[in-house]
């Protein structure tokens, strides 16, 4: 797995980490997992999941850099 530094962080004065939802829009040469389960396009995780260390990223091992695009709601 790889470590992103810094990990994505979001905050909102009116929402908790569990209310801040990331949706995977696109990924290439990269696997995103939530608590061991692979996420695909349209998969979701929360800021609380990130804070709790439940989101991991795994590069496919090839020479091409991995990319991840997500939306935040």
Tab-separated table of C-alpha atoms in Angstrom:
chain	number	residue	atom	x	y	z
A	1	UNK	CA	0.000	0.000	0.000
A	2	UNK	CA	0.997	3.611	-0.330
A	3	UNK	CA	0.698	6.499	2.044
A	4	UNK	CA	-0.730	9.763	0.869
A	5	UNK	CA	0.794	12.707	2.594
A	6	UNK	CA	-1.181	14.499	3.580
A	7	UNK	CA	-4.341	12.408	3.448
A	8	UNK	CA	-7.412	14.226	2.180
A	9	UNK	CA	-9.091	16.198	4.932
A	10	UNK	CA	-12.322	18.125	4.919
A	11	UNK	CA	-14.216	19.989	7.575
A	12	UNK	CA	-17.492	21.795	7.874
A	13	UNK	CA	-18.803	23.829	10.798
A	14	UNK	CA	-22.181	22.089	10.480
A	15	UNK	CA	-21.155	18.495	9.735
A	16	UNK	CA	-19.190	15.775	11.480
A	17	UNK	CA	-16.548	13.617	9.794
A	18	UNK	CA	-19.155	10.919	9.226
A	19	UNK	CA	-21.296	13.432	7.307
A	20	UNK	CA	-18.507	14.374	4.870
A	21	UNK	CA	-18.768	11.778	2.099
A	22	UNK	CA	-16.151	11.194	-0.597
A	23	UNK	CA	-17.357	9.414	-3.768
A	24	UNK	CA	-14.820	7.771	-6.087
A	25	UNK	CA	-15.342	9.366	-9.514
A	26	UNK	CA	-12.427	7.718	-11.340
A	27	UNK	CA	-9.298	5.756	-10.571
A	28	UNK	CA	-6.457	4.387	-12.624
A	29	UNK	CA	-3.588	2.060	-11.636
A	30	UNK	CA	-4.804	2.268	-8.041
A	31	UNK	CA	-7.066	0.302	-5.707
A	32	UNK	CA	-8.945	2.078	-2.939
A	33	UNK	CA	-10.176	-0.011	-0.016
A	34	UNK	CA	-12.442	0.736	2.896
A	35	UNK	CA	-11.816	-1.511	5.890
A	36	UNK	CA	-10.408	-4.202	3.563
A	37	UNK	CA	-13.190	-4.052	0.936
A	38	UNK	CA	-12.266	-2.753	-2.514
A	39	UNK	CA	-14.134	0.331	-3.697
A	40	UNK	CA	-14.890	0.923	-7.353
A	41	UNK	CA	-16.259	3.947	-9.198
A	42	UNK	CA	-19.147	5.446	-7.188
A	43	UNK	CA	-17.854	3.770	-4.009
A	44	UNK	CA	-17.934	6.005	-0.940
A	45	UNK	CA	-15.989	6.645	2.234
A	46	UNK	CA	-16.201	9.366	4.854
A	47	UNK	CA	-13.791	11.759	6.465
A	48	UNK	CA	-14.300	9.757	9.650
A	49	UNK	CA	-13.168	6.606	7.780
A	50	UNK	CA	-9.962	8.437	6.801
A	51	UNK	CA	-9.449	9.739	10.336
A	52	UNK	CA	-9.928	6.209	11.720
A	53	UNK	CA	-7.348	4.752	9.292
A	54	UNK	CA	-9.900	2.601	7.443
A	55	UNK	CA	-9.129	3.886	3.923
A	56	UNK	CA	-6.095	2.459	2.101
A	57	UNK	CA	-4.644	2.977	-1.351
A	58	UNK	CA	-2.714	0.296	-3.277
A	59	UNK	CA	-0.786	1.026	-6.492
A	60	UNK	CA	-0.909	-1.723	-9.134
A	61	UNK	CA	2.911	-1.952	-9.242
A	62	UNK	CA	3.249	-0.747	-12.821
A	63	UNK	CA	5.314	2.184	-14.027
A	64	UNK	CA	2.323	4.471	-14.546
A	65	UNK	CA	1.401	6.691	-11.623
A	66	UNK	CA	-1.890	5.941	-9.916
A	67	UNK	CA	-4.612	8.557	-10.020
A	68	UNK	CA	-7.769	9.041	-8.000
A	69	UNK	CA	-10.548	11.532	-8.623
A	70	UNK	CA	-13.322	11.961	-6.088
A	71	UNK	CA	-16.153	14.290	-5.210
A	72	UNK	CA	-16.930	15.510	-1.706
A	73	UNK	CA	-20.427	16.086	-0.413
